[in-house]
mmCIF file of C-alpha atoms and ligand atoms in Angstrom:
data_model
loop_
_atom_site.group_PDB
_atom_site.id
_atom_site.type_symbol
_atom_site.label_atom_id
_atom_site.label_comp_id
_atom_site.label_asym_id
_atom_site.label_seq_id
_atom_site.Cartn_x
_atom_site.Cartn_y
_atom_site.Cartn_z
ATOM 1 C CA MET W 1 121.544 -122.842 -75.552
ATOM 2 C CA LYS W 2 123.200 -124.689 -77.826
ATOM 3 C CA LEU W 3 121.075 -126.814 -80.496
ATOM 4 C CA VAL W 4 119.902 -130.214 -79.962
ATOM 5 C CA THR W 5 121.266 -131.225 -83.367
ATOM 6 C CA GLU W 6 124.866 -130.982 -81.658
ATOM 7 C CA PHE W 7 124.160 -132.963 -79.876
ATOM 8 C CA ARG W 8 123.466 -135.883 -81.970
ATOM 9 C CA ASN W 9 126.867 -135.034 -83.868
ATOM 10 C CA SER W 10 128.080 -137.435 -85.914
ATOM 11 C CA GLU W 11 131.084 -135.988 -86.755
ATOM 12 C CA LEU W 12 131.328 -135.463 -82.871
ATOM 13 C CA ALA W 13 130.141 -139.044 -82.163
ATOM 14 C CA GLY W 14 132.774 -140.646 -84.756
ATOM 15 C CA GLY W 15 135.222 -138.798 -83.045
ATOM 16 C CA LEU W 16 133.519 -140.074 -78.699
ATOM 17 C CA ILE W 17 133.791 -144.025 -80.006
ATOM 18 C CA ALA W 18 137.765 -143.045 -81.427
ATOM 19 C CA GLN W 19 138.868 -142.218 -78.015
ATOM 20 C CA ILE W 20 136.703 -144.759 -76.186
ATOM 21 C CA GLN W 21 138.572 -147.534 -79.346
ATOM 22 C CA ARG W 22 140.986 -146.139 -77.629
ATOM 23 C CA GLN W 23 141.202 -145.430 -73.800
ATOM 24 C CA SER W 24 139.196 -148.982 -73.200
ATOM 25 C CA LYS W 25 141.735 -151.291 -72.428
ATOM 26 C CA THR W 26 139.362 -152.583 -69.232
ATOM 27 C CA PRO W 27 136.741 -155.223 -70.445
ATOM 28 C CA ALA W 28 133.406 -153.068 -68.242
ATOM 29 C CA ARG W 29 130.235 -153.417 -67.642
ATOM 30 C CA LEU W 30 128.583 -150.379 -67.526
ATOM 31 C CA MET W 31 124.858 -150.478 -66.142
ATOM 32 C CA GLU W 32 123.124 -147.718 -68.047
ATOM 33 C CA PHE W 33 120.011 -146.903 -64.960
ATOM 34 C CA CYS W 34 117.234 -145.479 -66.703
ATOM 35 C CA GLY W 35 114.819 -146.347 -68.835
ATOM 36 C CA GLY W 36 115.544 -143.065 -71.772
ATOM 37 C CA HIS W 37 119.025 -143.121 -71.604
ATOM 38 C CA THR W 38 117.955 -147.131 -72.829
ATOM 39 C CA VAL W 39 115.864 -145.884 -75.570
ATOM 40 C CA THR W 40 118.473 -143.298 -76.521
ATOM 41 C CA ILE W 41 121.120 -145.964 -76.316
ATOM 42 C CA PHE W 42 118.854 -148.514 -78.735
ATOM 43 C CA ARG W 43 117.494 -146.436 -81.315
ATOM 44 C CA TYR W 44 120.902 -144.492 -81.770
ATOM 45 C CA GLY W 45 122.444 -148.050 -82.060
ATOM 46 C CA ILE W 46 125.365 -147.235 -79.574
ATOM 47 C CA ARG W 47 125.938 -150.904 -78.084
ATOM 48 C CA GLN W 48 127.350 -152.080 -81.664
ATOM 49 C CA VAL W 49 130.542 -149.562 -82.055
ATOM 50 C CA LEU W 50 131.611 -149.719 -78.584
ATOM 51 C CA PRO W 51 134.253 -152.041 -78.503
ATOM 52 C CA GLY W 52 133.948 -155.687 -77.339
ATOM 53 C CA THR W 53 134.945 -154.263 -74.289
ATOM 54 C CA ILE W 54 132.673 -153.244 -72.987
ATOM 55 C CA ASN W 55 129.259 -154.476 -72.308
ATOM 56 C CA MET W 56 125.978 -152.189 -72.031
ATOM 57 C CA VAL W 57 122.788 -153.728 -69.615
ATOM 58 C CA SER W 58 119.908 -152.000 -68.837
ATOM 59 C CA GLY W 59 118.878 -151.061 -65.148
ATOM 60 C CA PRO W 60 114.779 -150.821 -63.268
ATOM 61 C CA GLY W 61 115.404 -147.238 -63.979
ATOM 62 C CA CYS W 62 111.987 -147.347 -65.990
ATOM 63 C CA PRO W 63 109.505 -145.565 -63.021
ATOM 64 C CA ILE W 64 106.310 -147.842 -64.713
ATOM 65 C CA CYS W 65 108.524 -151.081 -64.788
ATOM 66 C CA VAL W 66 109.298 -151.243 -61.358
ATOM 67 C CA THR W 67 105.734 -150.436 -60.435
ATOM 68 C CA ALA W 68 104.519 -154.289 -58.500
ATOM 69 C CA ASN W 69 101.522 -155.619 -60.120
ATOM 70 C CA ALA W 70 100.685 -155.292 -56.122
ATOM 71 C CA ASP W 71 100.250 -151.373 -56.717
ATOM 72 C CA ILE W 72 98.218 -151.324 -60.194
ATOM 73 C CA ASP W 73 95.744 -154.135 -58.908
ATOM 74 C CA LYS W 74 95.873 -150.882 -55.810
ATOM 75 C CA ALA W 75 94.602 -148.641 -58.556
ATOM 76 C CA LEU W 76 92.364 -151.218 -60.452
ATOM 77 C CA ALA W 77 90.812 -151.983 -57.429
ATOM 78 C CA LEU W 78 89.968 -148.301 -56.768
ATOM 79 C CA ALA W 79 88.466 -147.631 -60.117
ATOM 80 C CA GLN W 80 86.233 -149.849 -59.202
ATOM 81 C CA ILE W 81 84.550 -147.968 -56.629
ATOM 82 C CA PRO W 82 81.153 -145.835 -57.897
ATOM 83 C CA ASP W 83 81.917 -142.103 -58.162
ATOM 84 C CA VAL W 84 85.415 -142.576 -58.342
ATOM 85 C CA ILE W 85 87.520 -140.814 -61.442
ATOM 86 C CA ILE W 86 91.005 -141.924 -61.784
ATOM 87 C CA THR W 87 93.534 -139.881 -63.628
ATOM 88 C CA THR W 88 96.526 -140.856 -65.062
ATOM 89 C CA PHE W 89 99.520 -140.855 -66.428
ATOM 90 C CA GLY W 90 99.465 -142.394 -70.078
ATOM 91 C CA ASP W 91 100.935 -145.239 -70.318
ATOM 92 C CA MET W 92 99.392 -146.993 -66.427
ATOM 93 C CA ILE W 93 96.690 -147.459 -68.577
ATOM 94 C CA ARG W 94 97.471 -150.054 -70.520
ATOM 95 C CA VAL W 95 99.801 -152.487 -67.939
ATOM 96 C CA PRO W 96 98.830 -155.573 -66.978
ATOM 97 C CA GLY W 97 98.100 -155.933 -63.264
ATOM 98 C CA SER W 98 97.687 -159.405 -62.245
ATOM 99 C CA TYR W 99 94.133 -159.251 -63.103
ATOM 100 C CA SER W 100 93.374 -156.750 -65.756
ATOM 101 C CA SER W 101 94.264 -153.304 -66.658
ATOM 102 C CA LEU W 102 93.665 -150.719 -66.318
ATOM 103 C CA GLN W 103 92.130 -149.842 -69.706
ATOM 104 C CA GLU W 104 90.283 -152.366 -69.565
ATOM 105 C CA VAL W 105 88.380 -151.718 -66.547
ATOM 106 C CA LYS W 106 87.762 -148.207 -68.426
ATOM 107 C CA ALA W 107 85.943 -150.125 -71.186
ATOM 108 C CA SER W 108 83.482 -151.986 -68.809
ATOM 109 C CA GLY W 109 82.401 -148.590 -66.792
ATOM 110 C CA ALA W 110 84.703 -146.949 -65.361
ATOM 111 C CA ASP W 111 86.082 -143.605 -65.285
ATOM 112 C CA ILE W 112 90.171 -143.621 -65.903
ATOM 113 C CA ARG W 113 91.590 -140.245 -67.816
ATOM 114 C CA MET W 114 94.938 -139.493 -69.794
ATOM 115 C CA VAL W 115 96.450 -136.940 -67.507
ATOM 116 C CA TYR W 116 99.392 -134.654 -68.910
ATOM 117 C CA SER W 117 100.612 -133.303 -65.526
ATOM 118 C CA THR W 118 99.024 -133.414 -61.699
ATOM 119 C CA MET W 119 98.181 -129.785 -62.261
ATOM 120 C CA ASP W 120 95.334 -131.467 -64.689
ATOM 121 C CA ALA W 121 94.501 -134.033 -62.955
ATOM 122 C CA LEU W 122 93.631 -130.319 -59.691
ATOM 123 C CA LYS W 123 90.909 -129.006 -62.746
ATOM 124 C CA ILE W 124 89.798 -132.758 -62.864
ATOM 125 C CA ALA W 125 88.983 -132.430 -59.132
ATOM 126 C CA GLU W 126 87.113 -128.879 -59.206
ATOM 127 C CA GLY W 127 84.567 -129.204 -61.839
ATOM 128 C CA ASN W 128 83.469 -133.023 -60.213
ATOM 129 C CA THR W 129 82.505 -132.058 -57.038
ATOM 130 C CA ASP W 130 80.388 -134.871 -56.673
ATOM 131 C CA LYS W 131 83.143 -137.182 -57.381
ATOM 132 C CA SER W 132 86.494 -138.412 -55.597
ATOM 133 C CA VAL W 133 89.930 -138.022 -58.187
ATOM 134 C CA ILE W 134 92.650 -139.514 -57.187
ATOM 135 C CA PHE W 135 95.709 -139.100 -58.873
ATOM 136 C CA LEU W 136 97.578 -142.709 -59.529
ATOM 137 C CA GLY W 137 101.350 -141.399 -58.704
ATOM 138 C CA ILE W 138 104.048 -143.456 -59.882
ATOM 139 C CA GLY W 139 107.667 -142.265 -61.183
ATOM 140 C CA PHE W 140 111.719 -141.604 -59.312
ATOM 141 C CA GLU W 141 112.145 -138.271 -57.427
ATOM 142 C CA THR W 142 111.819 -135.940 -60.418
ATOM 143 C CA THR W 143 108.052 -136.637 -60.785
ATOM 144 C CA ALA W 144 107.431 -136.808 -57.141
ATOM 145 C CA PRO W 145 107.942 -132.074 -56.489
ATOM 146 C CA THR W 146 104.874 -131.959 -58.537
ATOM 147 C CA VAL W 147 102.735 -134.195 -56.828
ATOM 148 C CA ALA W 148 104.007 -133.072 -53.996
ATOM 149 C CA ALA W 149 102.713 -129.182 -54.870
ATOM 150 C CA SER W 150 99.526 -130.677 -56.651
ATOM 151 C CA ILE W 151 98.833 -132.119 -52.576
ATOM 152 C CA LEU W 152 100.579 -128.144 -51.158
ATOM 153 C CA GLN W 153 97.065 -127.078 -54.043
ATOM 154 C CA ALA W 154 93.922 -128.892 -53.096
ATOM 155 C CA ALA W 155 95.126 -128.134 -49.907
ATOM 156 C CA GLU W 156 95.626 -124.337 -49.838
ATOM 157 C CA LYS W 157 92.136 -124.893 -52.566
ATOM 158 C CA GLY W 158 89.987 -126.077 -49.837
ATOM 159 C CA LEU W 159 89.661 -129.720 -52.173
ATOM 160 C CA ASN W 160 88.358 -132.667 -50.186
ATOM 161 C CA ASN W 161 87.899 -134.910 -53.248
ATOM 162 C CA TYR W 162 91.683 -135.072 -54.940
ATOM 163 C CA PHE W 163 94.003 -137.833 -53.813
ATOM 164 C CA VAL W 164 96.727 -139.411 -54.506
ATOM 165 C CA LEU W 165 97.302 -142.729 -54.009
ATOM 166 C CA SER W 166 101.720 -142.455 -53.698
ATOM 167 C CA MET W 167 103.288 -145.533 -55.651
ATOM 168 C CA HIS W 168 106.713 -143.385 -56.368
ATOM 169 C CA LYS W 169 110.069 -144.506 -55.852
ATOM 170 C CA VAL W 170 112.573 -142.676 -54.401
ATOM 171 C CA CYS W 171 116.322 -145.512 -56.544
ATOM 172 C CA PRO W 172 120.152 -145.357 -54.362
ATOM 173 C CA PRO W 173 118.090 -147.111 -52.945
ATOM 174 C CA VAL W 174 117.247 -149.983 -55.045
ATOM 175 C CA ILE W 175 120.890 -149.468 -56.660
ATOM 176 C CA ARG W 176 122.491 -150.351 -53.073
ATOM 177 C CA SER W 177 119.477 -153.187 -53.524
ATOM 178 C CA LEU W 178 120.240 -154.179 -56.574
ATOM 179 C CA LEU W 179 124.773 -154.226 -55.552
ATOM 180 C CA ASP W 180 124.696 -156.383 -52.690
ATOM 181 C CA SER W 181 122.265 -158.335 -54.572
ATOM 182 C CA GLY W 182 125.546 -159.922 -55.786
ATOM 183 C CA GLU W 183 123.138 -161.241 -58.548
ATOM 184 C CA VAL W 184 124.833 -158.693 -61.508
ATOM 185 C CA LYS W 185 128.654 -157.098 -60.902
ATOM 186 C CA LEU W 186 128.853 -153.590 -62.360
ATOM 187 C CA ASN W 187 132.662 -151.462 -63.430
ATOM 188 C CA GLY W 188 130.366 -148.846 -63.831
ATOM 189 C CA LEU W 189 126.706 -146.350 -63.572
ATOM 190 C CA ILE W 190 125.489 -144.429 -65.820
ATOM 191 C CA CYS W 191 123.566 -142.197 -63.226
ATOM 192 C CA PRO W 192 119.618 -140.690 -64.481
ATOM 193 C CA GLY W 193 119.942 -136.808 -65.720
ATOM 194 C CA HIS W 194 115.749 -135.935 -64.807
ATOM 195 C CA VAL W 195 116.669 -138.166 -62.000
ATOM 196 C CA SER W 196 120.201 -135.765 -60.308
ATOM 197 C CA ALA W 197 119.151 -132.409 -62.092
ATOM 198 C CA ILE W 198 116.643 -132.718 -58.983
ATOM 199 C CA THR W 199 119.065 -134.713 -55.915
ATOM 200 C CA GLY W 200 122.357 -133.356 -57.307
ATOM 201 C CA ALA W 201 125.051 -136.232 -56.777
ATOM 202 C CA GLN W 202 125.088 -135.661 -53.705
ATOM 203 C CA PRO W 203 123.329 -139.114 -53.383
ATOM 204 C CA TRP W 204 125.377 -141.860 -55.859
ATOM 205 C CA GLU W 205 128.327 -141.084 -53.266
ATOM 206 C CA PHE W 206 128.047 -144.024 -52.197
ATOM 207 C CA ILE W 207 128.618 -146.023 -55.486
ATOM 208 C CA ALA W 208 131.762 -145.194 -55.351
ATOM 209 C CA GLU W 209 132.521 -145.052 -52.001
ATOM 210 C CA GLU W 210 130.961 -148.485 -51.005
ATOM 211 C CA TYR W 211 131.178 -150.207 -53.945
ATOM 212 C CA HIS W 212 134.370 -148.157 -55.959
ATOM 213 C CA ILE W 213 132.004 -148.189 -58.706
ATOM 214 C CA PRO W 214 132.719 -145.046 -61.061
ATOM 215 C CA CYS W 215 129.693 -143.412 -61.762
ATOM 216 C CA VAL W 216 128.484 -140.378 -64.202
ATOM 217 C CA ILE W 217 125.548 -138.838 -64.632
ATOM 218 C CA SER W 218 124.181 -138.645 -68.388
ATOM 219 C CA GLY W 219 121.835 -136.860 -70.693
ATOM 220 C CA PHE W 220 120.104 -138.254 -72.420
ATOM 221 C CA GLU W 221 121.894 -137.668 -76.249
ATOM 222 C CA PRO W 222 123.607 -139.814 -77.859
ATOM 223 C CA LEU W 223 126.453 -138.072 -77.612
ATOM 224 C CA ASP W 224 125.751 -137.378 -73.787
ATOM 225 C CA ILE W 225 125.864 -140.347 -74.047
ATOM 226 C CA LEU W 226 128.940 -141.839 -75.618
ATOM 227 C CA GLN W 227 130.772 -138.413 -73.299
ATOM 228 C CA THR W 228 129.080 -140.570 -70.331
ATOM 229 C CA VAL W 229 130.929 -143.923 -71.506
ATOM 230 C CA LEU W 230 134.640 -142.277 -72.057
ATOM 231 C CA MET W 231 134.248 -140.806 -68.339
ATOM 232 C CA LEU W 232 133.705 -143.781 -66.838
ATOM 233 C CA VAL W 233 136.221 -145.884 -69.385
ATOM 234 C CA ASN W 234 138.476 -143.317 -67.890
ATOM 235 C CA GLN W 235 137.979 -143.690 -63.611
ATOM 236 C CA ILE W 236 137.711 -146.984 -65.031
ATOM 237 C CA GLU W 237 141.297 -147.102 -66.598
ATOM 238 C CA LYS W 238 142.597 -145.005 -63.973
ATOM 239 C CA GLY W 239 141.099 -146.772 -60.930
ATOM 240 C CA GLU W 240 139.656 -144.567 -59.677
ATOM 241 C CA ALA W 241 136.408 -144.184 -58.238
ATOM 242 C CA LYS W 242 133.959 -140.989 -58.573
ATOM 243 C CA VAL W 243 130.900 -138.889 -58.862
ATOM 244 C CA GLU W 244 131.322 -137.009 -62.118
ATOM 245 C CA ILE W 245 128.536 -134.512 -63.857
ATOM 246 C CA SER W 246 128.658 -135.276 -68.107
ATOM 247 C CA TYR W 247 125.298 -132.955 -67.994
ATOM 248 C CA ARG W 248 125.882 -130.234 -67.148
ATOM 249 C CA ARG W 249 123.562 -128.594 -69.719
ATOM 250 C CA GLY W 250 120.756 -130.413 -67.302
ATOM 251 C CA VAL W 251 122.049 -130.991 -63.061
ATOM 252 C CA HIS W 252 123.518 -128.642 -60.548
ATOM 253 C CA ALA W 253 125.812 -130.529 -58.517
ATOM 254 C CA LYS W 254 123.570 -129.593 -56.146
ATOM 255 C CA GLY W 255 120.261 -130.174 -57.648
ATOM 256 C CA ASN W 256 117.059 -128.493 -56.716
ATOM 257 C CA PHE W 257 116.025 -126.854 -53.497
ATOM 258 C CA GLN W 258 112.577 -126.026 -54.251
ATOM 259 C CA ALA W 259 111.948 -129.077 -55.763
ATOM 260 C CA LEU W 260 113.127 -130.889 -53.008
ATOM 261 C CA LYS W 261 112.425 -129.357 -50.554
ATOM 262 C CA LEU W 262 108.215 -129.340 -51.573
ATOM 263 C CA MET W 263 109.408 -133.445 -51.775
ATOM 264 C CA GLU W 264 110.149 -133.044 -47.845
ATOM 265 C CA GLN W 265 107.468 -131.855 -46.552
ATOM 266 C CA VAL W 266 104.767 -133.707 -48.391
ATOM 267 C CA PHE W 267 106.341 -137.674 -48.333
ATOM 268 C CA GLU W 268 108.012 -138.932 -45.808
ATOM 269 C CA PRO W 269 110.746 -142.206 -46.953
ATOM 270 C CA ALA W 270 109.199 -145.366 -46.598
ATOM 271 C CA ALA W 271 108.909 -149.061 -48.211
ATOM 272 C CA ALA W 272 108.276 -150.117 -52.198
ATOM 273 C CA THR W 273 107.893 -153.429 -53.201
ATOM 274 C CA TRP W 274 109.974 -152.932 -56.742
ATOM 275 C CA ARG W 275 108.777 -154.957 -59.603
ATOM 276 C CA GLY W 276 111.656 -158.116 -59.859
ATOM 277 C CA MET W 277 113.061 -156.946 -56.725
ATOM 278 C CA GLY W 278 111.278 -157.071 -53.650
ATOM 279 C CA ASN W 279 110.197 -155.019 -50.895
ATOM 280 C CA VAL W 280 113.252 -151.911 -50.323
ATOM 281 C CA PRO W 281 112.903 -150.038 -47.090
ATOM 282 C CA GLY W 282 113.695 -146.494 -47.775
ATOM 283 C CA SER W 283 112.947 -146.714 -51.444
ATOM 284 C CA GLY W 284 109.348 -145.303 -51.653
ATOM 285 C CA LEU W 285 107.224 -142.716 -50.810
ATOM 286 C CA LYS W 286 104.603 -141.572 -48.654
ATOM 287 C CA ILE W 287 102.454 -139.644 -47.772
ATOM 288 C CA ARG W 288 103.828 -137.586 -44.968
ATOM 289 C CA GLN W 289 100.738 -137.472 -41.169
ATOM 290 C CA GLU W 290 99.773 -133.737 -41.740
ATOM 291 C CA TYR W 291 98.483 -134.507 -45.658
ATOM 292 C CA GLN W 292 96.937 -137.669 -44.683
ATOM 293 C CA ARG W 293 93.378 -137.080 -45.717
ATOM 294 C CA PHE W 294 94.865 -136.216 -49.243
ATOM 295 C CA ASP W 295 96.245 -140.070 -49.576
ATOM 296 C CA ALA W 296 94.489 -142.483 -51.451
ATOM 297 C CA GLU W 297 95.379 -145.395 -48.936
ATOM 298 C CA ILE W 298 93.376 -144.304 -46.355
ATOM 299 C CA ALA W 299 90.709 -142.520 -47.668
ATOM 300 C CA PHE W 300 89.810 -145.627 -49.355
ATOM 301 C CA ALA W 301 89.173 -149.478 -48.646
ATOM 302 C CA ILE W 302 91.320 -151.416 -50.729
ATOM 303 C CA LYS W 303 90.783 -154.885 -50.886
ATOM 304 C CA THR W 304 92.625 -156.268 -53.477
ATOM 305 C CA GLY W 305 93.997 -160.496 -53.833
ATOM 306 C CA THR W 306 97.488 -161.692 -54.461
ATOM 307 C CA PRO W 307 99.288 -160.419 -56.558
ATOM 308 C CA VAL W 308 100.430 -162.646 -59.621
ATOM 309 C CA GLU W 309 102.963 -161.975 -62.450
ATOM 310 C CA PRO W 310 102.437 -162.192 -66.412
ATOM 311 C CA LYS W 311 103.542 -166.175 -67.468
ATOM 312 C CA GLY W 312 106.492 -166.907 -68.855
ATOM 313 C CA CYS W 313 106.814 -162.810 -68.250
ATOM 314 C CA LEU W 314 111.118 -162.081 -67.779
ATOM 315 C CA CYS W 315 110.794 -158.435 -66.405
ATOM 316 C CA CYS W 316 111.405 -159.115 -63.142
ATOM 317 C CA GLU W 317 114.541 -160.566 -64.573
ATOM 318 C CA ILE W 318 115.397 -157.928 -66.635
ATOM 319 C CA LEU W 319 114.399 -155.072 -63.984
ATOM 320 C CA ARG W 320 117.059 -156.329 -61.836
ATOM 321 C CA GLY W 321 120.105 -156.442 -64.902
ATOM 322 C CA VAL W 322 120.542 -160.606 -65.484
ATOM 323 C CA LYS W 323 118.346 -161.975 -68.516
ATOM 324 C CA THR W 324 117.330 -159.162 -70.989
ATOM 325 C CA PRO W 325 114.534 -159.291 -74.191
ATOM 326 C CA ILE W 326 115.309 -161.957 -75.916
ATOM 327 C CA ASP W 327 115.915 -164.434 -72.913
ATOM 328 C CA CYS W 328 112.002 -164.020 -73.150
ATOM 329 C CA LYS W 329 110.579 -166.751 -75.662
ATOM 330 C CA LEU W 330 107.497 -163.977 -75.136
ATOM 331 C CA PHE W 331 108.822 -161.497 -76.843
ATOM 332 C CA GLY W 332 108.208 -160.731 -80.743
ATOM 333 C CA LYS W 333 105.546 -163.372 -80.274
ATOM 334 C CA VAL W 334 102.523 -163.105 -78.277
ATOM 335 C CA CYS W 335 104.357 -159.979 -76.850
ATOM 336 C CA GLN W 336 104.964 -156.962 -78.886
ATOM 337 C CA PRO W 337 103.885 -153.367 -78.037
ATOM 338 C CA GLN W 338 100.517 -153.821 -80.283
ATOM 339 C CA SER W 339 100.046 -156.748 -77.617
ATOM 340 C CA PRO W 340 102.062 -156.628 -74.368
ATOM 341 C CA VAL W 341 102.583 -159.171 -71.549
ATOM 342 C CA GLY W 342 104.390 -157.600 -69.588
ATOM 343 C CA PRO W 343 105.012 -154.078 -68.311
ATOM 344 C CA CYS W 344 108.598 -153.721 -70.072
ATOM 345 C CA MET W 345 107.030 -154.017 -73.656
ATOM 346 C CA VAL W 346 104.405 -151.589 -72.482
ATOM 347 C CA SER W 347 106.441 -148.391 -71.964
ATOM 348 C CA ALA W 348 107.821 -146.054 -74.037
ATOM 349 C CA GLU W 349 111.329 -146.905 -71.529
ATOM 350 C CA GLY W 350 111.211 -150.268 -71.747
ATOM 351 C CA ALA W 351 113.796 -152.859 -72.365
ATOM 352 C CA CYS W 352 111.215 -155.149 -73.868
ATOM 353 C CA SER W 353 110.135 -152.275 -75.899
ATOM 354 C CA ALA W 354 113.155 -150.650 -77.356
ATOM 355 C CA TYR W 355 114.431 -153.669 -78.237
ATOM 356 C CA TYR W 356 111.031 -154.921 -80.167
ATOM 357 C CA LEU W 357 111.762 -150.875 -81.741
ATOM 358 C CA TYR W 358 115.351 -150.311 -82.035
ATOM 359 C CA GLY W 359 116.723 -154.292 -82.200
ATOM 360 C CA GLY W 360 118.812 -154.685 -79.681
ATOM 361 C CA GLY W 361 122.464 -154.641 -80.612
ATOM 362 C CA SER W 362 125.386 -157.296 -78.192
ATOM 363 C CA GLU W 363 124.711 -158.982 -75.777
ATOM 364 C CA GLY W 364 127.952 -160.004 -73.708
HETATM 365 FE FE1 SF4 P 401 107.490 -159.459 -70.255
HETATM 366 FE FE2 SF4 P 401 106.398 -159.430 -72.806
HETATM 367 FE FE3 SF4 P 401 109.363 -158.300 -71.652
HETATM 368 FE FE4 SF4 P 401 109.304 -160.498 -72.048
HETATM 369 S S1 SF4 P 401 109.184 -159.762 -73.502
HETATM 370 S S2 SF4 P 401 109.485 -160.128 -71.158
HETATM 371 S S3 SF4 P 401 105.729 -161.041 -71.556
HETATM 372 S S4 SF4 P 401 107.150 -157.631 -70.901
#
């Protein structure tokens, strides 16, 4: 097995950079969809070492960032119902909704607990049978199977106090929506590695076939990204558009059959609202009728007001790839990781947080 340090080897990186510089002749805009890739690109200064022909742009692949305020407001409303325990992954707690955040309602007495897995949430439900335990289901195809598994386990154990607020999203429909909008012109796409580990390569094929945009599924180390950029440059220079995998150690072309089966058993496709992109048909996952008793939206009457975006925040435009954090007047001033105004500064995978922590790199 290769050690992670091998994927950070500066000599190998230098070789890849030299190849990219030699081979890249055509100006190309490449988007990294995934927030994990955004962090690697900024942390290792990858934008700065690429030739001027290549312009990198960040996409909407940070699950916390794309969770719409309307959904965060639902979570806030649920948190304020008596005898409810909200369980959630850490970053969600700090994301501001329209009028408050989970952190604020927790400070006012709501029972909100940070968990590291859905199994932790299930344990809380088992230990608090007099309370309703709601897990905030956010994330892409990567996390949905584990949430599906928790629902199946709750059913098996006969737990009637475990619920999920499903805010899950699936990626391919939103990429189609982004491309159809015509707002951002792309010549190559760095496809998400963790999502592809579940879905395989097939869901990205329409991008190459219908939009003639080269796609490469990438891992998360600096050498993975450089190798991916090189593969994209090769396709671009040859005038090709196909889906390739540079992350062979993490992704099988056919994906993870078991995980897909779990997801399919519990969820069905539904429209979902993405921050910045609005309502996108087929881009969400709704709990199937058979498991509706675990659906927090059905079990509880959720009342929310009209969602409001933070004033002056450009997260919506940043998530569509049409603005960058440095276009935002609040960046680094009012809005910092300690006092975030929008979700792109809260999330460790958000573009604003990556710009703030590691510097903006070159723009174009
Ligand atoms: Fe929003 Fe802050 Fe990013 Fe500006 S810097 S877009 S306010 S998260």
